[in-house]
Amino acid sequence: MGVNCIHCGEDCGKHPVLLDDKPFCCHGCKTVYQILNTKEMGQYYRIRPMSGIRIEQTETGNKYAYLELEEIREKLLDFSDGGFSKVSLFIPGIHCASCIWLLENLNTLNPGIIQSAVNFPDKTVSITFKDEQISLRQLVELLASIHYIPEITLDKLDKKESQRSDRNVLLKIGIAAFSFMNVMLYNFPEYLPGGEELGGFFTRVFGWLSLLLSLPVVFYSASDYYLSAFKGLKHRMINIDLPITLGIFTLFFQSAYEIISGHGIGYMDSLTGLVFFLLIGKWYQGKTYQALSFERDYKSYFPVAVTTLVDDNEQTIPLSKLKKGHHILIRNQELIPADSRLVKGNANIDYSFVTGESLPVPKNMNDFIFAGGRQVGSTIELVVEKEVEQSYLTQLWNQDSNKQQSESGLNTLVNKVSESFTVAILFVAFSAGVYWLLNDSSLALFAFTSVLIIACPCALALTVPFTFGSTMRAFGRSGFYIKNSEVIENLQKIDTVVFDKTGTITLNRSLKARFVGEPLTRDELCMIKSLAASSGHPLSTAVKENIDCEGLLEVEDFQEIPAMGTSALICGKRVSMGSKKFITGKADESSGSTAVYVFIENRVAGYFQIENTYRDGLAEIVNRLQKKYELYLLSGDNASEKKNLSVIFGSGKNLFFNQSPSDKMGFVKKLKENARKVLMIGDGLNDAGALLESDVGLTIADDIYSFSPACNGIVEAGKFDRLYDFLDFSHLAMKVVKLSFAISFLYNIIGLFFAVQGTLSPIIAAILMPVSSVSVVAFATFSVHYLSTRKIS
Amino acid sequence: MLSKIFSIFGAFFLNQGKLHTMNILVFLIIIGILVAGGFLVGFIWSVKSGQYDDMYSPSVRVLFDEMKPEKKKIRLSLKK
């Protein structure tokens, strides 16, 4: 899409960092480039102290004052001992080699920093520093000043366990691989003609060795499968892990019996190989996006600490200590953490993330203000009315959290297939057993166990991890990040798509202003732009950005009346801009739309109609989706956009406005009750309930690492127009799964052919099992890769 | 020294009578297990020490020049 970084060559995305008109992907690259320019070219990466770095004195003010609080410091630090402390900080901005270099050379910026190490996939940096030379607050401020702003949130403070599960899978794979290779070596003579002439001594030694080596595999590496099968049974469900468990145990006990009784060498090679392949599949599927968070709650949205006023003294306290009756100070762009009442200042609350209203709402003295809004403008003082846990927004989250149980994924295709599969296999095994019992009782038990062994659905169990794992990677490459592979299966069942408006199909902080009235002269336009540029109100910004005019004029006697408008003398002429009431004196009756009226010198010149800007390709994507899916739009905003949206959506009957967060949730619930499979696409907290309620909830994010409500997947904002392709691809992935199932069944039938006759030899098991697994895995991976290069990249 | 060891091995194989040519297998297996076990222990150590947690940055880090020696000193003193 965009330009490439002049330093590292990566895509700069939509907003490159510019220096002398050269584009950079991040401030890290820019900084390194600056060093490069001030020094000789040859000294790249060899510059001793980072002399070239300009630490920008950004105005952090008291933003990080809370880091000096002992209880927050304690929670944040990994350890602190003898004057040294270690802290791990999540920095979403880490994204290229320059970032790693800069962050790992922090010690040249401040001697108090001893060591810093970046974990790239986690996007964290762990820093060891001397307490007496640099405090945690100074450290964070230093990072912020070089544009690596750490994200410190409440939920990160509360839970601190690292992703050990990833390591556990690796350990299990390592042990299984070790046993598999060795056991295969011991069984190798059996694979060759004449192997049985090896002699009883070696058969016994090899047998016992393989029994020994298979113990850690059976009791450690494969333990997750037993647990999962057991859990399934507890819920009265037969999942894919049950036949696997059956297979593993039959293999193990049959082989152990053969070895101990001296009958033979058993099937330990097949057993260890089976577990090894299964674990590889699990690992492949489990490699998700570590740095992305799909499970956020209000804790990661709210600030860690708030500024309170105690006897006119500012004091920072942790959010958990905030009580009813506290006076709190909220500065520009800060979040209101609890439901409270306005006591001082001009409140202008941006609720776009909470309710979907695109414009800030002005509040009057003593008005009740819901938590979650963001103050725009000057500092305000509030009295807390309800504690954080009891605020409206928090309640909305909490009522949802118990809903998540329902999506435990027991209805997946694999489990449905394996249910009938297990029943069928048990039936075949028993019939074979009974048949041989009547004809040749010595073979009965062997035939029975052979069926269970050969039917162990290794290939079947590998199909889904590899197909969906590859699909997830393909999606990830195209800017669509999903939580886990179940989402793919749910995606292809979707028949209804519900959109949110603000931030989802409209661009977040970009409004269109269309002038209505007699055409203005160039000078007049410049005057309006100059006035608009003097105010920070979003509407002023919208007007400013939509007027094309070079240079600003001098503004005198500037006045801004909250909730009304602005006024100033420009070139000796009085120019005013604001609400209809402010400019014309008449009350604004049209509740639907937003307009900024303009007054120049002595007349009302007209007004700017404020409209949302829609994402690129919206009309096209809606058009394509409409052919296959039923579309709805739920907006928390007013109906001012209905006309525009009706054109895009074909008609206005599926467009709903003024929807509260619980309305949205109820709407999705009702759709589901009518047996619709719902895909909800939203972006803010106001969609959180609906996202959880839907079958698949996706959020659109400009920055995928920034806060987004709990969801099943995150779509990069720029890839919004590919949505149809993503949905389409999920169908293809499902077809690949079904084909792979067919292939693995074919192998099973061949195996069963031998098993029911009681002629299954270790060699047939040893050949059939890996061949079926490898061919299924290869088919799944290659076909998904091939399809993805054609369809979605 | 080396020849002495070999002669001990040789004596072992020659004195075992009928199976002597196959006894080499027992040694091979023991050596095989030991070697593979050594790698397994190494792998377990590498996983536990977190070497697989981040597969990207080491590939970049190796390209950075060594920092000045002062840093190394500090690192050493930290370990103590």
Tab-separated table of C-alpha atoms in Angstrom, chain A residues 486-728:
chain	number	residue	atom	x	y	z
A	486	GLU	CA	-12.473	-22.344	15.663
A	487	VAL	CA	-13.246	-18.881	14.365
A	488	ILE	CA	-12.654	-20.090	10.806
A	489	GLU	CA	-15.245	-22.776	11.169
A	490	ASN	CA	-17.736	-20.337	12.605
A	491	LEU	CA	-16.962	-17.815	9.873
A	492	GLN	CA	-18.097	-20.119	7.123
A	493	LYS	CA	-21.433	-20.713	8.844
A	494	ILE	CA	-22.255	-17.005	8.877
A	495	ASP	CA	-25.381	-15.867	7.039
A	496	THR	CA	-25.951	-12.468	8.636
A	497	VAL	CA	-23.566	-9.570	8.966
A	498	VAL	CA	-24.198	-6.764	11.427
A	499	PHE	CA	-22.193	-3.566	11.210
A	500	ASP	CA	-21.594	-0.886	13.757
A	501	LYS	CA	-21.354	2.593	12.328
A	502	THR	CA	-19.000	4.942	14.148
A	503	GLY	CA	-15.424	3.806	13.760
A	504	THR	CA	-16.399	0.656	11.917
A	505	ILE	CA	-17.680	1.776	8.557
A	506	THR	CA	-16.786	5.400	9.162
A	507	LEU	CA	-13.303	6.703	9.692
A	508	ASN	CA	-12.661	7.450	13.311
A	509	ARG	CA	-11.423	10.974	13.607
A	510	SER	CA	-12.253	12.277	10.223
A	511	LEU	CA	-15.425	14.167	9.456
A	512	LYS	CA	-16.552	15.695	6.227
A	513	ALA	CA	-17.875	19.237	6.211
A	514	ARG	CA	-20.016	20.265	3.248
A	515	PHE	CA	-20.961	23.905	2.938
A	516	VAL	CA	-24.609	24.727	2.339
A	517	GLY	CA	-25.507	28.304	1.439
A	518	GLU	CA	-24.474	30.943	-1.048
A	519	PRO	CA	-20.930	30.278	-2.246
A	520	LEU	CA	-18.238	31.907	-0.170
A	521	THR	CA	-15.373	33.902	-1.551
A	522	ARG	CA	-11.824	32.709	-1.160
A	523	ASP	CA	-11.070	35.304	1.488
A	524	GLU	CA	-14.110	34.319	3.479
A	525	LEU	CA	-13.118	30.679	3.368
A	526	CYS	CA	-9.674	31.600	4.654
A	527	MET	CA	-11.218	33.574	7.477
A	528	ILE	CA	-13.379	30.631	8.483
A	529	LYS	CA	-10.450	28.290	8.378
A	530	SER	CA	-8.378	30.608	10.536
A	531	LEU	CA	-11.145	30.779	13.116
A	532	ALA	CA	-11.641	27.019	13.044
A	533	ALA	CA	-7.919	26.438	13.469
A	534	SER	CA	-7.980	28.377	16.733
A	535	SER	CA	-10.327	25.947	18.413
A	536	GLY	CA	-9.670	22.357	19.374
A	537	HIS	CA	-13.280	21.217	19.092
A	538	PRO	CA	-13.711	18.260	16.740
A	539	LEU	CA	-16.257	20.154	14.664
A	540	SER	CA	-13.834	23.020	14.209
A	541	THR	CA	-11.195	20.541	13.191
A	542	ALA	CA	-13.583	19.036	10.670
A	543	VAL	CA	-14.323	22.445	9.173
A	544	LYS	CA	-10.656	23.343	9.143
A	545	GLU	CA	-9.627	20.185	7.374
A	546	ASN	CA	-12.254	20.554	4.708
A	547	ILE	CA	-11.316	24.049	3.643
A	548	ASP	CA	-8.589	24.249	1.074
A	549	CYS	CA	-6.679	27.438	1.674
A	550	GLU	CA	-3.022	28.293	2.074
A	551	GLY	CA	-1.879	30.113	5.183
A	552	LEU	CA	-3.869	31.328	8.128
A	553	LEU	CA	-4.930	34.856	8.934
A	554	GLU	CA	-4.371	36.594	12.224
A	555	VAL	CA	-7.109	35.997	14.749
A	556	GLU	CA	-7.923	38.672	17.316
A	557	ASP	CA	-10.309	38.789	20.242
A	558	PHE	CA	-10.896	35.032	20.113
A	559	GLN	CA	-13.717	33.742	22.253
A	560	GLU	CA	-14.917	30.221	22.697
A	561	ILE	CA	-18.228	29.611	24.369
A	562	PRO	CA	-18.574	25.972	25.380
A	563	ALA	CA	-21.408	24.058	23.735
A	564	MET	CA	-22.196	27.121	21.614
A	565	GLY	CA	-19.408	28.163	19.310
A	566	THR	CA	-16.468	30.435	18.667
A	567	SER	CA	-16.094	33.988	17.583
A	568	ALA	CA	-13.190	36.285	16.663
A	569	LEU	CA	-12.127	39.370	14.753
A	570	ILE	CA	-10.329	38.469	11.564
A	571	CYS	CA	-9.121	41.212	9.204
A	572	GLY	CA	-11.299	43.568	11.136
A	573	LYS	CA	-14.404	41.543	10.476
A	574	ARG	CA	-16.400	39.641	13.074
A	575	VAL	CA	-16.549	35.960	12.229
A	576	SER	CA	-18.553	33.510	14.302
A	577	MET	CA	-19.179	29.839	13.990
A	578	GLY	CA	-21.262	27.459	16.035
A	579	SER	CA	-24.637	25.959	16.688
A	580	LYS	CA	-27.762	27.259	15.036
A	581	LYS	CA	-28.927	28.780	18.276
A	582	PHE	CA	-25.647	30.591	18.776
A	583	ILE	CA	-25.566	32.072	15.282
A	584	THR	CA	-29.175	32.634	14.292
A	585	GLY	CA	-30.809	32.793	17.699
A	586	LYS	CA	-33.397	30.199	16.675
A	587	ALA	CA	-33.490	26.836	18.330
A	588	ASP	CA	-32.251	23.890	16.338
A	589	GLU	CA	-35.227	21.705	15.492
A	590	SER	CA	-33.605	19.177	13.230
A	591	SER	CA	-32.408	16.701	15.797
A	592	GLY	CA	-30.961	14.399	13.231
A	593	SER	CA	-28.089	16.167	11.622
A	594	THR	CA	-25.137	18.156	12.779
A	595	ALA	CA	-24.454	21.548	11.287
A	596	VAL	CA	-22.011	24.347	12.008
A	597	TYR	CA	-23.483	27.730	11.205
A	598	VAL	CA	-21.274	30.555	10.020
A	599	PHE	CA	-21.721	34.263	10.562
A	600	ILE	CA	-19.508	36.729	8.713
A	601	GLU	CA	-19.526	40.472	9.383
A	602	ASN	CA	-23.226	41.095	9.209
A	603	ARG	CA	-24.952	38.075	7.806
A	604	VAL	CA	-25.490	34.411	8.342
A	605	ALA	CA	-23.508	33.004	5.454
A	606	GLY	CA	-24.803	29.463	5.676
A	607	TYR	CA	-23.771	26.320	7.425
A	608	PHE	CA	-21.421	23.395	7.161
A	609	GLN	CA	-23.205	20.083	7.078
A	610	ILE	CA	-21.046	17.647	9.044
A	611	GLU	CA	-20.977	14.145	7.677
A	612	ASN	CA	-19.040	11.027	8.434
A	613	THR	CA	-16.341	9.881	6.109
A	614	TYR	CA	-16.814	6.282	5.117
A	615	ARG	CA	-14.051	3.800	4.775
A	616	ASP	CA	-12.666	3.294	1.299
A	617	GLY	CA	-14.487	0.648	-0.644
A	618	LEU	CA	-17.480	0.522	1.704
A	619	ALA	CA	-20.065	0.669	-1.061
A	620	GLU	CA	-18.310	-2.075	-2.975
A	621	ILE	CA	-17.919	-4.396	-0.034
A	622	VAL	CA	-21.528	-3.910	1.041
A	623	ASN	CA	-22.593	-4.642	-2.481
A	624	ARG	CA	-20.661	-7.885	-2.593
A	625	LEU	CA	-21.723	-8.992	0.860
A	626	GLN	CA	-25.351	-8.257	0.105
A	627	LYS	CA	-25.516	-10.972	-2.517
A	628	LYS	CA	-24.758	-13.668	-0.005
A	629	TYR	CA	-25.550	-12.312	3.438
A	630	GLU	CA	-28.245	-10.403	5.175
A	631	LEU	CA	-26.836	-7.074	6.283
A	632	TYR	CA	-27.802	-4.896	9.234
A	633	LEU	CA	-26.448	-1.665	10.568
A	634	LEU	CA	-26.705	-0.731	14.228
A	635	SER	CA	-25.567	2.723	15.168
A	636	GLY	CA	-25.367	4.379	18.540
A	637	ASP	CA	-25.427	7.662	16.715
A	638	ASN	CA	-28.369	9.749	15.531
A	639	ALA	CA	-30.077	9.164	12.220
A	640	SER	CA	-28.407	12.042	10.373
A	641	GLU	CA	-26.575	9.657	8.084
A	642	LYS	CA	-29.584	7.550	7.210
A	643	LYS	CA	-29.962	9.031	3.756
A	644	ASN	CA	-26.353	8.421	2.783
A	645	LEU	CA	-26.345	4.949	4.212
A	646	SER	CA	-29.610	3.964	2.531
A	647	VAL	CA	-27.948	4.574	-0.789
A	648	ILE	CA	-25.060	2.292	0.134
A	649	PHE	CA	-27.159	-0.412	1.728
A	650	GLY	CA	-29.787	-0.326	-0.980
A	651	SER	CA	-32.626	0.434	1.398
A	652	GLY	CA	-33.123	1.870	4.842
A	653	LYS	CA	-35.066	-0.995	6.355
A	654	ASN	CA	-32.077	-2.732	7.905
A	655	LEU	CA	-30.568	0.418	9.328
A	656	PHE	CA	-31.137	1.113	12.998
A	657	PHE	CA	-30.077	4.233	14.829
A	658	ASN	CA	-29.861	5.434	18.424
A	659	GLN	CA	-29.053	1.925	19.573
A	660	SER	CA	-27.675	1.636	23.079
A	661	PRO	CA	-25.045	-1.016	23.799
A	662	SER	CA	-27.684	-3.287	25.319
A	663	ASP	CA	-30.009	-2.690	22.347
A	664	LYS	CA	-27.270	-3.931	20.087
A	665	MET	CA	-26.726	-6.977	22.213
A	666	GLY	CA	-30.446	-7.699	22.289
A	667	PHE	CA	-30.663	-7.291	18.530
A	668	VAL	CA	-27.943	-9.842	17.915
A	669	LYS	CA	-29.558	-12.179	20.429
A	670	LYS	CA	-32.865	-11.934	18.607
A	671	LEU	CA	-31.205	-12.687	15.277
A	672	LYS	CA	-29.641	-15.748	16.828
A	673	GLU	CA	-32.952	-16.894	18.225
A	674	ASN	CA	-34.205	-16.838	14.656
A	675	ALA	CA	-31.456	-19.342	13.848
A	676	ARG	CA	-29.272	-16.801	12.111
A	677	LYS	CA	-25.530	-17.141	12.308
A	678	VAL	CA	-24.378	-13.653	13.075
A	679	LEU	CA	-21.120	-11.921	12.276
A	680	MET	CA	-20.830	-8.691	14.236
A	681	ILE	CA	-18.333	-6.092	13.162
A	682	GLY	CA	-17.661	-3.310	15.593
A	683	ASP	CA	-14.904	-1.299	17.096
A	684	GLY	CA	-15.791	0.156	20.448
A	685	LEU	CA	-16.991	-0.674	23.893
A	686	ASN	CA	-20.538	-0.021	22.824
A	687	ASP	CA	-20.300	-3.104	20.619
A	688	ALA	CA	-18.717	-5.246	23.297
A	689	GLY	CA	-21.944	-6.980	24.271
A	690	ALA	CA	-23.006	-7.592	20.701
A	691	LEU	CA	-19.539	-8.863	19.803
A	692	LEU	CA	-19.677	-11.439	22.544
A	693	GLU	CA	-23.235	-12.414	21.779
A	694	SER	CA	-22.592	-12.962	18.083
A	695	ASP	CA	-21.221	-16.173	16.573
A	696	VAL	CA	-18.181	-14.325	15.346
A	697	GLY	CA	-17.295	-10.867	16.614
A	698	LEU	CA	-14.698	-8.924	14.692
A	699	THR	CA	-13.255	-5.563	15.554
A	700	ILE	CA	-11.786	-3.066	13.159
A	701	ALA	CA	-8.661	-1.408	14.448
A	702	ASP	CA	-6.399	1.249	13.013
A	703	ASP	CA	-3.710	0.022	15.336
A	704	ILE	CA	-4.154	-3.667	16.038
A	705	TYR	CA	-2.211	-3.448	19.301
A	706	SER	CA	-4.304	-0.683	20.765
A	707	PHE	CA	-7.334	-1.326	22.882
A	708	SER	CA	-10.186	-3.227	21.333
A	709	PRO	CA	-13.063	-4.948	23.086
A	710	ALA	CA	-13.078	-8.699	23.571
A	711	CYS	CA	-13.614	-10.339	20.209
A	712	ASN	CA	-12.855	-13.339	18.005
A	713	GLY	CA	-10.736	-11.476	15.541
A	714	ILE	CA	-9.187	-8.161	14.635
A	715	VAL	CA	-9.216	-6.726	11.126
A	716	GLU	CA	-6.689	-4.090	10.188
A	717	ALA	CA	-8.574	-0.981	9.237
A	718	GLY	CA	-6.956	-0.855	5.812
A	719	LYS	CA	-8.155	-4.364	5.016
A	720	PHE	CA	-11.794	-3.670	5.649
A	721	ASP	CA	-12.591	-3.938	1.962
A	722	ARG	CA	-11.227	-7.503	1.899
A	723	LEU	CA	-13.870	-8.733	4.305
A	724	TYR	CA	-15.790	-10.587	1.643
A	725	ASP	CA	-12.653	-12.395	0.532
A	726	PHE	CA	-11.927	-13.444	4.095
A	727	LEU	CA	-15.412	-14.866	4.521
A	728	ASP	CA	-15.140	-16.566	1.169
